Short mmCIF file of C-alpha atoms in Angstrom, two decimals:
data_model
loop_
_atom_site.label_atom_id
_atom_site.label_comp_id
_atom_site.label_asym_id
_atom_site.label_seq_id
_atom_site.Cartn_x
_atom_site.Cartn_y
_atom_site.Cartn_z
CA UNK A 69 86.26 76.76 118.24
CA UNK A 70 89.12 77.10 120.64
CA UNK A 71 93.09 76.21 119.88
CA UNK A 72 92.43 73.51 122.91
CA UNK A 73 95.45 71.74 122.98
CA UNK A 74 97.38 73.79 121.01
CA UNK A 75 99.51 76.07 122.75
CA UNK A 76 100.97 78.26 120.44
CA UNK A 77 103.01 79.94 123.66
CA UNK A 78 104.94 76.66 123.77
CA UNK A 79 106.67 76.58 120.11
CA UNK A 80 109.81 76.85 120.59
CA UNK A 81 110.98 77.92 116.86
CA UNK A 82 109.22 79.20 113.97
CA UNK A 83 108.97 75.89 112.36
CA UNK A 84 106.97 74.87 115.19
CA UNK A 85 104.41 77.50 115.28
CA UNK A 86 103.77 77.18 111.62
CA UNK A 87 103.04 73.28 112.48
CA UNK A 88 100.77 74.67 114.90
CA UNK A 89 99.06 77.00 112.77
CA UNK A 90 98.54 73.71 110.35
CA UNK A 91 97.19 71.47 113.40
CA UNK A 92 94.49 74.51 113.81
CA UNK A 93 93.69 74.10 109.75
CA UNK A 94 93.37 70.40 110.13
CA UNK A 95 90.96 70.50 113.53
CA UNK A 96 88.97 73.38 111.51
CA UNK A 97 88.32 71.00 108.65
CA UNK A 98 88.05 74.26 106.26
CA UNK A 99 89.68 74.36 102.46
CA UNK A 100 92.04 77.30 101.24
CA UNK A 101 89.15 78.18 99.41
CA UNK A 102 86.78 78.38 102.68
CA UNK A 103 89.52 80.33 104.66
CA UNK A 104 89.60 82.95 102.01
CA UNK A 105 86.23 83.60 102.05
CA UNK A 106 85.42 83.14 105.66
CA UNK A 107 88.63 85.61 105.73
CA UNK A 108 86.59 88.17 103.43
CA UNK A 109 83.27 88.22 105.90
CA UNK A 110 85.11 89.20 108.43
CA UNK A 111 87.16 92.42 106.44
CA UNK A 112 90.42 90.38 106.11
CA UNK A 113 92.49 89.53 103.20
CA UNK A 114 93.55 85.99 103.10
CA UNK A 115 94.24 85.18 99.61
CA UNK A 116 94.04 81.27 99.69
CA UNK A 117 97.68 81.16 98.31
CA UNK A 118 98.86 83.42 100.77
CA UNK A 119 97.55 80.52 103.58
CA UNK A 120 98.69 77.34 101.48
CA UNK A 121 102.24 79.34 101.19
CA UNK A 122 102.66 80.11 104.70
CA UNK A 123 101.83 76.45 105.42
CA UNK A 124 104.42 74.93 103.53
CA UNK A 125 107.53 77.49 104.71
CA UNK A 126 109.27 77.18 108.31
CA UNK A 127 109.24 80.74 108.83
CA UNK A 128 107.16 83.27 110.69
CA UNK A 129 104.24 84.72 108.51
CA UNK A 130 103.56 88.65 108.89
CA UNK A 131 101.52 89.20 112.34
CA UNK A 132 98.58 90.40 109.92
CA UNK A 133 98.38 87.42 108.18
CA UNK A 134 98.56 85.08 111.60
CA UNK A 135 95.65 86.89 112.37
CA UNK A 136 93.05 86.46 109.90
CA UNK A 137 94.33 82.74 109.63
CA UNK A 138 93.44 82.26 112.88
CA UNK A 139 90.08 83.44 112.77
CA UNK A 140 89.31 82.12 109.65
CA UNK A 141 90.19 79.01 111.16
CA UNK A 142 87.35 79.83 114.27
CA UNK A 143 89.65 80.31 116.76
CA UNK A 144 88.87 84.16 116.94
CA UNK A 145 89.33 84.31 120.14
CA UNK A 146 92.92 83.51 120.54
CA UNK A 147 94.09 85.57 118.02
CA UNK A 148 95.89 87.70 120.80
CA UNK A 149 97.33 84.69 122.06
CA UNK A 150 98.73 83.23 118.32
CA UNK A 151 99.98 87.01 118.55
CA UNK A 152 101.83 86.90 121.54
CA UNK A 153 103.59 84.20 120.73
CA UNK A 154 104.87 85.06 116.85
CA UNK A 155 106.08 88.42 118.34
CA UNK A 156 108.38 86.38 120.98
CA UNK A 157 109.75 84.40 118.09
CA UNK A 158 110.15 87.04 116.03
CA UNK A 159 112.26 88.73 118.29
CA UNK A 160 114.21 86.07 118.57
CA UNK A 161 113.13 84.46 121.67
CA UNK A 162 112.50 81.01 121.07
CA UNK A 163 112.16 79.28 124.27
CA UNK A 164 108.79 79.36 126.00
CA UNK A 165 108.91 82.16 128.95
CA UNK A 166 109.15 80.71 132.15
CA UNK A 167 106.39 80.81 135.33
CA UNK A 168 108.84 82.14 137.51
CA UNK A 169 112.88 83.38 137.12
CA UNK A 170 115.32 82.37 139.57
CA UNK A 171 116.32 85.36 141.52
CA UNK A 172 119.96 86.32 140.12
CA UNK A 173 122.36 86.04 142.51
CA UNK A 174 123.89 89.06 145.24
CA UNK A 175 126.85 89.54 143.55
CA UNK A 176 125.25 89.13 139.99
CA UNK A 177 125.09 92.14 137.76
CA UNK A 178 121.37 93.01 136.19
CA UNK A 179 121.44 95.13 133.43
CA UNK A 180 117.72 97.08 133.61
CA UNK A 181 116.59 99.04 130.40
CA UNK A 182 115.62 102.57 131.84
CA UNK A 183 112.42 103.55 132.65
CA UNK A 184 110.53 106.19 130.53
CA UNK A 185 110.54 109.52 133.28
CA UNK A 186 107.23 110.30 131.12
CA UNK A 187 105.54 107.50 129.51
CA UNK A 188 103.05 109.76 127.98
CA UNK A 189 105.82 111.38 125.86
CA UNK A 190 106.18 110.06 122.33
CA UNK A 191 109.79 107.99 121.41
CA UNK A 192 109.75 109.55 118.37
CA UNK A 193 108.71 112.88 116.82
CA UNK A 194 108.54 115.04 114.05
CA UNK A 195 110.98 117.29 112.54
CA UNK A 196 109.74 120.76 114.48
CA UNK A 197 111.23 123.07 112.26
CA UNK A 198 107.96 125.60 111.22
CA UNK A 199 109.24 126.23 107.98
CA UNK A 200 109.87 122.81 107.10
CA UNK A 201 107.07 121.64 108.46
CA UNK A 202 104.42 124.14 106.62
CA UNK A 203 106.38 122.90 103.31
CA UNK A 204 105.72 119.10 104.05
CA UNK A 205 102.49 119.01 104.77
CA UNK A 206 101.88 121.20 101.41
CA UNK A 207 103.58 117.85 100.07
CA UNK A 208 101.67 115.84 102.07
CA UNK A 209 98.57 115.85 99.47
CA UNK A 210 101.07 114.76 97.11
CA UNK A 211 102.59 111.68 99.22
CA UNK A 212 105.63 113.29 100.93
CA UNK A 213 105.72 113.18 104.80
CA UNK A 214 108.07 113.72 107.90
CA UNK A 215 111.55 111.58 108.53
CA UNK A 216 111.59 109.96 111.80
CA UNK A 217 113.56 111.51 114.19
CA UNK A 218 114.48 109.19 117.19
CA UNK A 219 116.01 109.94 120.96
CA UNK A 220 118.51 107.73 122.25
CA UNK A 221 116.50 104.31 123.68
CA UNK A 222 118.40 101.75 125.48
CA UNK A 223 115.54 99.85 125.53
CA UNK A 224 115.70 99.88 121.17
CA UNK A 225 119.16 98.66 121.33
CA UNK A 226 118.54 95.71 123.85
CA UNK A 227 115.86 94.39 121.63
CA UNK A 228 118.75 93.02 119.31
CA UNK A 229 120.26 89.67 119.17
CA UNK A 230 124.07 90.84 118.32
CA UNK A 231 126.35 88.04 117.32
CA UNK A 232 129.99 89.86 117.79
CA UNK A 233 131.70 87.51 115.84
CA UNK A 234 129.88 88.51 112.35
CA UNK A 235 132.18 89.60 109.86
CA UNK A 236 131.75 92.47 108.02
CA UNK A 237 132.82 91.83 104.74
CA UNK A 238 134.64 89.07 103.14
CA UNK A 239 136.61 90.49 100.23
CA UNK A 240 133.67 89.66 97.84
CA UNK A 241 132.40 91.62 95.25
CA UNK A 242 129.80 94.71 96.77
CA UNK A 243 127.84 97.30 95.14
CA UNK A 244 129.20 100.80 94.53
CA UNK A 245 128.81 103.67 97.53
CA UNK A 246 126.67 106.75 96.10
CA UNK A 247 123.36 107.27 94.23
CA UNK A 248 121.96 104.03 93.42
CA UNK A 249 119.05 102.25 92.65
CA UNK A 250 117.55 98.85 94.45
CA UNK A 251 115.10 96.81 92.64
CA UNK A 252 113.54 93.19 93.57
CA UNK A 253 115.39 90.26 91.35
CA UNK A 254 111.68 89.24 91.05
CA UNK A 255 109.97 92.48 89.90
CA UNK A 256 112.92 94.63 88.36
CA UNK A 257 110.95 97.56 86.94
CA UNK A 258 110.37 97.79 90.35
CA UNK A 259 112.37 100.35 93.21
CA UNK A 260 112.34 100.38 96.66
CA UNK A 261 111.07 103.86 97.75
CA UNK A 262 109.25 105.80 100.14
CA UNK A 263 105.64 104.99 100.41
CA UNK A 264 103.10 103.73 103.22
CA UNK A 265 102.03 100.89 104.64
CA UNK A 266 98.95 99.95 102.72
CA UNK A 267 97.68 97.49 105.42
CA UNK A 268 97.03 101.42 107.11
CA UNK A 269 98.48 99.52 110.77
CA UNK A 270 101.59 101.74 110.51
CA UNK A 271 101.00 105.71 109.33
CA UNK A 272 104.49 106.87 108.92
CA UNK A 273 106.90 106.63 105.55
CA UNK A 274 108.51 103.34 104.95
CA UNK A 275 110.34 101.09 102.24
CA UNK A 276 107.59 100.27 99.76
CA UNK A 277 108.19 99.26 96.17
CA UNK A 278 106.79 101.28 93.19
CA UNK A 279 107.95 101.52 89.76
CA UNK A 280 111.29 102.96 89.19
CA UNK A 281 110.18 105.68 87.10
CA UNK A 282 108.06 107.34 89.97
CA UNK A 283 110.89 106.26 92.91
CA UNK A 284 112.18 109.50 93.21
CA UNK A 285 112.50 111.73 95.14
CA UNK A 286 113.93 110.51 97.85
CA UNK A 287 117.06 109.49 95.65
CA UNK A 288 118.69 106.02 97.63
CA UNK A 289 122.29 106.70 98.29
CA UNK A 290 124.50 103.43 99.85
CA UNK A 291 126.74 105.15 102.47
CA UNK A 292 130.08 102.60 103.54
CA UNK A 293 130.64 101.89 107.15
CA UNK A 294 132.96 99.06 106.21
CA UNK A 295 133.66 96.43 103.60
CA UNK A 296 130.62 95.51 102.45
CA UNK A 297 128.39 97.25 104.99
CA UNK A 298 126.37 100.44 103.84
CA UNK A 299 123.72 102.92 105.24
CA UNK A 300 120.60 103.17 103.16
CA UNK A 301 120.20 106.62 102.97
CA UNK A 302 117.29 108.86 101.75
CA UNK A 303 117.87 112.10 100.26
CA UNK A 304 114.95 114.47 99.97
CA UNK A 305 114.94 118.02 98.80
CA UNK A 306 113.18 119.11 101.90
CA UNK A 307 113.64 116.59 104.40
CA UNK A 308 117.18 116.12 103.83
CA UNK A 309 118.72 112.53 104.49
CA UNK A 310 117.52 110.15 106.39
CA UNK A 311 118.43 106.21 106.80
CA UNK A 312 116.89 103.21 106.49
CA UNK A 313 115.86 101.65 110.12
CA UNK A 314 114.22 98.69 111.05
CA UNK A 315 111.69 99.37 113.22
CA UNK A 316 111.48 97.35 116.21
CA UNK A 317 108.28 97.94 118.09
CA UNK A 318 104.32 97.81 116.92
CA UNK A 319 102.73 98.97 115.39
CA UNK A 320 104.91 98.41 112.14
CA UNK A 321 107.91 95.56 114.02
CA UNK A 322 110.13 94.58 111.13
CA UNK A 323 109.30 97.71 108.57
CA UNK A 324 112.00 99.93 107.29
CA UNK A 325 111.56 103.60 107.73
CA UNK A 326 114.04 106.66 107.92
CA UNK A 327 115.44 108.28 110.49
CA UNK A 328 116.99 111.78 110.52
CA UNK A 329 120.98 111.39 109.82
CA UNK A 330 121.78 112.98 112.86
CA UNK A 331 120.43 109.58 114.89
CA UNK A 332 121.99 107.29 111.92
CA UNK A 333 125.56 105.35 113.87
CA UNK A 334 127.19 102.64 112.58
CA UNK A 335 126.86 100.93 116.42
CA UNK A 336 123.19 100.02 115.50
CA UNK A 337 122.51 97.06 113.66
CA UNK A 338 118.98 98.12 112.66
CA UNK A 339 120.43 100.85 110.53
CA UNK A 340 123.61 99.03 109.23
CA UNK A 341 123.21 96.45 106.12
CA UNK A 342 125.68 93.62 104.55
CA UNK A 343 125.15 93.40 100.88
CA UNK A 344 125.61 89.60 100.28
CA UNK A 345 126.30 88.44 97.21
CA UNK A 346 123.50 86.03 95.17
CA UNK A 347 124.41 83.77 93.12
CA UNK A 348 126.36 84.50 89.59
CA UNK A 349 124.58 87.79 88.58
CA UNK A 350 126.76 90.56 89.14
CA UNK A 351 124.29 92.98 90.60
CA UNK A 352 122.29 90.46 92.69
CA UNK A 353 122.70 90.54 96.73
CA UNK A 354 120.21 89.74 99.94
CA UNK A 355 120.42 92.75 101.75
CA UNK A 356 121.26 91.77 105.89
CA UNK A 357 120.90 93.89 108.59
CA UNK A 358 124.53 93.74 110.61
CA UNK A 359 124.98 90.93 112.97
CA UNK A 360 121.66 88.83 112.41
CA UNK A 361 120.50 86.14 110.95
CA UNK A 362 117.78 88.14 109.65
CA UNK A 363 117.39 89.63 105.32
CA UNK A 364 115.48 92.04 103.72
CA UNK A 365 112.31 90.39 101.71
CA UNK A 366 108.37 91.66 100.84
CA UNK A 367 105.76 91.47 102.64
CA UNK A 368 103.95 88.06 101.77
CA UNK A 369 106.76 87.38 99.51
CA UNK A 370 104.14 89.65 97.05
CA UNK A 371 105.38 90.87 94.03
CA UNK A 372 102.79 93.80 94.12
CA UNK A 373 103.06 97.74 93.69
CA UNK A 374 103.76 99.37 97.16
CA UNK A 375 103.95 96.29 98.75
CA UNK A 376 106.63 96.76 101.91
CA UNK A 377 109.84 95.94 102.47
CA UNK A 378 110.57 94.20 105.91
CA UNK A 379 112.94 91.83 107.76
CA UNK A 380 112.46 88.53 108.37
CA UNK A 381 114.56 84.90 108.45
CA UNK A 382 116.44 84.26 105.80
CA UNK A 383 115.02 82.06 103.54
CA UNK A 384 117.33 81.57 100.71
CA UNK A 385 114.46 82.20 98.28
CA UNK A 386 114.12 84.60 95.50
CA UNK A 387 111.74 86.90 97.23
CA UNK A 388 114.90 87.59 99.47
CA UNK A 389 117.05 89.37 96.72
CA UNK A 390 117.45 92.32 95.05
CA UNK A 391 119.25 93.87 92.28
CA UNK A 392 121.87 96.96 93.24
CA UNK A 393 123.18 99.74 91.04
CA UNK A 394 125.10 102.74 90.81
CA UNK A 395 123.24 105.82 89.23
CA UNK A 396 125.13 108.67 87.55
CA UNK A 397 125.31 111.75 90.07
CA UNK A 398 122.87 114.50 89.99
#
């Protein structure tokens, strides 16, 4: 089976790529049931409720998931292409590209995102320190790892959609600044904490939740920038502090892992959060990253151990909120 008609290159929004993705479920004439196990003989994980849910939402499922729907569905061999196009949406793209651009004008001014004077270089890199580093990697058999530590990438900061007339803050309530705890409205003897991506796409240390009583260290510490806008920070007792980043290239797009403090600014959105308040309980907030339209959920909406945290459209749901609050100092 090919998508044939369907040109998943042409949806223009994320509504209409999940329509797409149910026009491929109708032409394959397969159940939930038959997509989860056609899923499982190839080595993916499509639990039928994961593919009814993503069916009946408007927003972009995780890239993971697009895949093994798509070749559950028989259309293997356009998985690259259903790719392409929910990474284009996702970063917020949502017109089609075009065959050809219009050459900009003489007097026009192009902004161009450097070039990389050694593309075989890493963009990011661990922490050399020897000491340090001997001392992780003893901790490494027991789950502890390296903070990211990033250069300066023009090319990272022109990946964002900035809307310059977001607020930030509106003289409602926000959590306290300092040691706190953040735990999913859904699953509160839950914490967000360090842990790794248990698809295994993505090897580094990200936002994952695990029970509270095992969250620590790193301790979570909300850092103001301004009225209701806080770094996440990290604080290990051999890393040091790191803050919460989205990441905005693959393998990982969307996760939240921690960079060094020393390449934490309050002039990146990635690393910048608006606690929002939700509804009447005190505590309760949707976590946004500055200056999108974008707020922190789980993975698959799953309610799961060490299932990662990750950005993605707002939905308004409760999958989407979380409850904040302040910790007695240490």
């Amino acid at each position: 089976m090919t998508t044939g008609e369907l040109r998943p290159d042409d949806a223009t929004d994320p509504a209409e790529f999940v329509e797409m993705l149910r026009q491929l479920k109708d032409r394959s004439g397969l159940t939930y049931r038959q997509l989860e196990q056609r899923a499982a003989s190839t080595g993916d994980v499509l639990a039928r409720s994961t593919a009814a849910d993503i069916l009946r939402r408007s927003t972009l499922p995780r890239p993971e998931v697009v895949a093994a729907f798509v070749r559950a569905c028989g259309a293997g061999d356009q998985v690259e292409t259903w790719l392409r196009a929910r990474h284009r949406l996702a970063a917020g793209q949502f017109a089609p590209p075009t065959p050809a651009a219009e050459p900009p004008p003489v007097d026009a001014v192009t902004t161009v995102a450097p070039e990389d004077p050694d593309p075989a270089r890493p963009r990011w890199f661990a922490r050399p320190a020897p000491l340090a580093l001997l001392v992780v990697l003893l901790l490494g058999t027991l789950g502890a790892g390296f903070w990211i530590e990033r250069r300066d990438d023009e090319r990272g900061k022109a990946a964002h959609t900035i809307d310059p007339s977001a607020s930030a803050g509106d003289g409602a309530r926000s959590p306290s600044a300092g040691l706190s705890q953040i735990r999913p409205v859904r699953s509160p003897h839950l914490c967000l904490t360090e842990g790794r991506d248990r698809t295994g796409q993505y090897a580094k240390e990200i936002a994952v939740q695990r029970p509270c009583t095992e969250a620590t260290p790193p301790d979570t510490s909300l850092v103001p920038v301004a009225a209701g806008m806080f770094f996440i920070h990290w604080v290990h007792p051999v890393l040091g502090k790191g803050c919460l980043t989205i990441r905005d290239e693959d393998p990982g797009r969307n996760l939240l892992e921690p960079w060094d403090e020393k390449n934490c600014s309050a002039d990146r959105p990635k690393q910048v959060f608006h606690f929002e308040p939700a509804g009447a309980t005190p505590d309760a907030y949707r976590i946004r990253p500055d200056r999108t339209e974008l707020c922190v959920g789980l993975r698959d909406d799953d309610s799961a151990v060490a299932d990662a945290a990750l950005v993605e459209p707002c939905t308004g749901g409760p999958d989407q909120v979380f409850l904040v609050n302040a910790l007695p100092g240490k």
